Amino acid sequence: MKVVNLRQAILQAWKERWSDYQWAINMKKFFPRGATWDILNLAEALLEQAMIGPSPNPLILSYLKYAISSQMVSYPSVLTAISKFDDFSRDLCVQALLDIMDMFCDRLSCHGKAEECIGLCRALLSALHWLLRCTAACTERLQEGLEAGTPATGEKQLALCLQCLEKTLSSTKNRALLHIAKLEEASLHTSQGLGQGGTRANQPTASSWAAIERCLLKLGEVLANLSNPQLRSQAEQCGTLIRSIPTMLSVHSEQLHKTGFPTIHALILLEGTMNLTGEMQPLVEQLMMVKRMQHIPTPLFVLEIWKACFVGLIESPEGTQELKWTAFTYLKIPQVLVRLKKYFHGEKDFTEDVNSAFEFLLKLTPLLDKADQRCNCDCTNFLLQECSKQGLLSEVHFAILVGKRTADRDPQLKSSENANIQPNPGLILRAEPTVTNILKTMDADHSKSPEGLLGVLGHMLSGKSLDLLLAAAAATGKLKSFARKFINLNEFTTHGSGESTKTASVRALLFDISFLMLCHVAQTYGSEVILSEASSGEEVPFFETWMQTCMPEEGKILNPDHPCFRPDSTKVESLVALLNNSSEMKLVQMKWHEACLSISAAILEILNAWENGVLAFESIQKITDNIKGKVCSLAVCAVAWLVAHVRMLGLDEREKSLQMIRQLAGPLYSENTLQFYNERVVIMNSILEHMCADVLQQTATQIKFPSTGVDTMPYWNLLPPKRPIKEVLTDIFAKVLERGWVDSRSIHILDTLLHMGGVYWFCNNLIKELLKETRKEYTLRAVQLLYSIFCLDMQQVTLVLLGHILPGLLTDSSKWHSLMDPPGTALAKLAVWCALSSSSYKGQASSRQKKRHREDIEDYISLFPVEDMQPSKLMRLLSSNEDDANILSSPTDRSMNSSLSASQLHTVNMREPLNRVLANLFLLISSILGSRTAGPHTQFVQWFMEECVDCLEQDSRASILQFMPFTTVSELVKVSAMSSPKVVLAITDLSLPLGRQVAAKAIAAL
């Protein structure tokens, strides 16, 4: 008999009662060549014939089972065929279909092309929808049976449905395939648009996730009335599994067994000690990044922030630093927490977490008592008030916490508090509104009431008012506008026309106070606070010009012969005559900015005259008294030039210049006649001390500046003399590691070492120290501390670590032994943390980082070229070790470029050095996985990828994994530890069709 079509062949087999294997042999005879059985729709044809009557045809079903077992038909085609059956009233047919599904639903696989694997995902989604519809129908039938008094049949059928559902969903692999199907469906909807929705409705895989959710809701309503508790709990479990599919990747367990988190501690100390003026948002994002990477529970996260603040308060040096820390703790950190609150869902939860953090904090009585002793007040009470004011604590919690602290507090502290000394926290909290008021005052027209403004400024100069106000302004982000107002005031006072003696003296004072304040701000908070955004056409204010060209700063070398120090000679001559001849400085019609610019050349003239014996020492004394007698700014400008001048002189030529600095810094011998002189001299001396510090150290000279009883430069010159800096680095790191946390003094020493040795030297030596560590607990601690130390300049350190140090370790077989566990695991963790932090960093480089010389060990563009056509030096080096660089791609994927990654499809800017370095690192990883040699370096790659997965956020498109070539996925799943569906979902970019195909293919083959 000549068979015309598939249906006839099946009918003939049934009529002649062929056995299953006979049927298979004859089928292959009937259809010898050409299309596969799936294209002929064999599974659908068999099911259609088997399900004609009220009960299924057992013989034809046996053919289908044989076809499944012998892989004549694929799983997707069977699942699609089953999901088309919708007459749920035929119990026996439904039962037969459930039996067939039960054969393979927990061991689905597909080894074909990526499109076929995506087909499996869609078919599974349809099958899930069918199972849910089937379960709902069975439940309804059971309800009817119960009412009619025949429950047994319906119950058995429902139990079968739920068993099949549970078996399908309990496989993580199936849930991963369903996850891909859901994303695939969502992208199809967006790409096709709603207008063409009708075309998809006819497709066999049209089951949408929305339909599944509707089924779940319906099922939930029906099951609520079910009397059998076992079936109900089984159904609820299935529902929970289905609902967990979209969020498969976002479940992370938090570290509940740990209480200390040194990274958060060090980050807060670093920020409070060095970056009070920094923007708040980058700090908030960095803290959140660490919280996510280290899975820190929120209450312990907030507790660690408070602990670091209290440690900072206790150990900060007296004076400006102490006020900075107080402002940081009481003004900036509550604002940081207010911003952090937005990252957490549910305000109530976050206030509960803050309350828990305070409850933990109150148990640390010795820490709090020590802070109270240092600050001469109840520090915790001030902090609780501030948090309550910002809405971070409820009133009920606030009252309970205050009461608890009062009860726990050491009673001796209350009696020893000095009522005459006002505590810093109270002063700082009062200074904040004062800053706003002063800014308003400064906005008024200066020409209308200069005397009133002078009164306000004079009040600012007394005691520690200025430092308090500056610290409060810095912590609340108002310092830049504060400085801008003073620059405008300084500019206004440079000229005076037709003025009386009184007006002239007010103008001189306003110029002097604003100049000194600006110098003080620049030295305390960094010169970038002063600089305005450069806009073309606008004249740069005098102070900005002077600061950039004439003011000595750490790491800035000035040329004493620079044109800025050589103004118009007639002005210089008149200034020299004025200083030398008159009994005191004239004020009327004086152009103070010109005097400040001319003083350097005038000092040179006077020095030459002194050197050549034209002027005696008494005359010099009179001149220096004239310079600083009225306006201290002149003395500051004179010393600024002298500092640059002394650097250029030989040992035997310095005496007179240094003597002159001594005279300018020493006490005044004549009478001072202008207001607020003593207050201005205190600021002037602090400025001069900062200016001279470097040059005095280099020339081994000592100049005694009038003491205010407080160390004005507590963190200066911390390195021990005559010790190699590498020894200092290893020593300080060993101490920090032993102690388990970084203190502010260590941070400053490490920053100085980074500045001196450069980024590569610093990073390389610290990584060597990490790789020497063999104790597991210590390696993890070392990583947490190193990450926070690297935050001194995270961007540059990451480039060096990922672009130079890691490739060096991975490509040199003599260094592979150092990558063993535990240091290897620790290095992988550190590398991922640094990469993630740098790739998501949006802040500006701080003043310290800008000052540091940007070293590029090699130009990143030549080391890591952009074009794919031009292989980088690193990849050429790798391909020379292997037969051919093409081994990266597996034989089935030859068509896919071995370096194609999600970042290229997202068109990421590859001119960014970090993106370039990451792309090359992942190419190296891909080559290691594809190479024929295994070793510690292969193990390292596995740890690196595991850490990437562990730190991953759900749907983070900007993840560093976007630089991983797609071909790496198939290589990775060969590593036993990485061959899990969740890992595949995590490492592929599922927002891209190609990413979903690669993931489906890898998961279906597991």
PDB file of N, CA, C and O in Angstrom, residues 119 351 404 561 740 900 973 986:
ATOM      1  N   GLY A 119      12.380  27.521  21.550  1.00  0.00           N
ATOM      2  CA  GLY A 119      11.111  26.814  21.293  1.00  0.00           C
ATOM      3  C   GLY A 119      10.706  25.966  22.481  1.00  0.00           C
ATOM      4  O   GLY A 119       9.526  25.909  22.851  1.00  0.00           O
ATOM      5  N   THR A 351      12.427  52.791  59.303  1.00  0.00           N
ATOM      6  CA  THR A 351      12.490  53.392  60.648  1.00  0.00           C
ATOM      7  C   THR A 351      12.629  52.293  61.707  1.00  0.00           C
ATOM      8  O   THR A 351      13.319  52.482  62.701  1.00  0.00           O
ATOM      9  N   LYS A 404      16.513  54.759  77.725  1.00  0.00           N
ATOM     10  CA  LYS A 404      17.465  53.650  77.917  1.00  0.00           C
ATOM     11  C   LYS A 404      18.896  54.180  78.047  1.00  0.00           C
ATOM     12  O   LYS A 404      19.651  53.770  78.921  1.00  0.00           O
ATOM     13  N   ASP A 561      59.925  83.259  39.526  1.00  0.00           N
ATOM     14  CA  ASP A 561      60.139  84.229  38.436  1.00  0.00           C
ATOM     15  C   ASP A 561      58.960  84.271  37.462  1.00  0.00           C
ATOM     16  O   ASP A 561      59.052  84.808  36.367  1.00  0.00           O
ATOM     17  N   GLY A 740      41.718  44.696  62.517  1.00  0.00           N
ATOM     18  CA  GLY A 740      40.422  44.412  61.889  1.00  0.00           C
ATOM     19  C   GLY A 740      39.648  45.649  61.466  1.00  0.00           C
ATOM     20  O   GLY A 740      38.554  45.554  60.949  1.00  0.00           O
ATOM     21  N   LEU A 900      32.212  38.512  20.662  1.00  0.00           N
ATOM     22  CA  LEU A 900      30.962  39.264  20.697  1.00  0.00           C
ATOM     23  C   LEU A 900      30.347  39.183  22.094  1.00  0.00           C
ATOM     24  O   LEU A 900      30.170  38.106  22.640  1.00  0.00           O
ATOM     25  N   VAL A 973      29.665  26.384  31.684  1.00  0.00           N
ATOM     26  CA  VAL A 973      28.794  25.343  32.250  1.00  0.00           C
ATOM     27  C   VAL A 973      29.479  23.981  32.291  1.00  0.00           C
ATOM     28  O   VAL A 973      28.987  23.056  32.920  1.00  0.00           O
ATOM     29  N   ALA A 986      22.113  34.164  35.521  1.00  0.00           N
ATOM     30  CA  ALA A 986      22.774  35.330  36.118  1.00  0.00           C
ATOM     31  C   ALA A 986      23.862  35.894  35.222  1.00  0.00           C
ATOM     32  O   ALA A 986      24.066  37.101  35.177  1.00  0.00           O
TER      33      ALA A 986
END
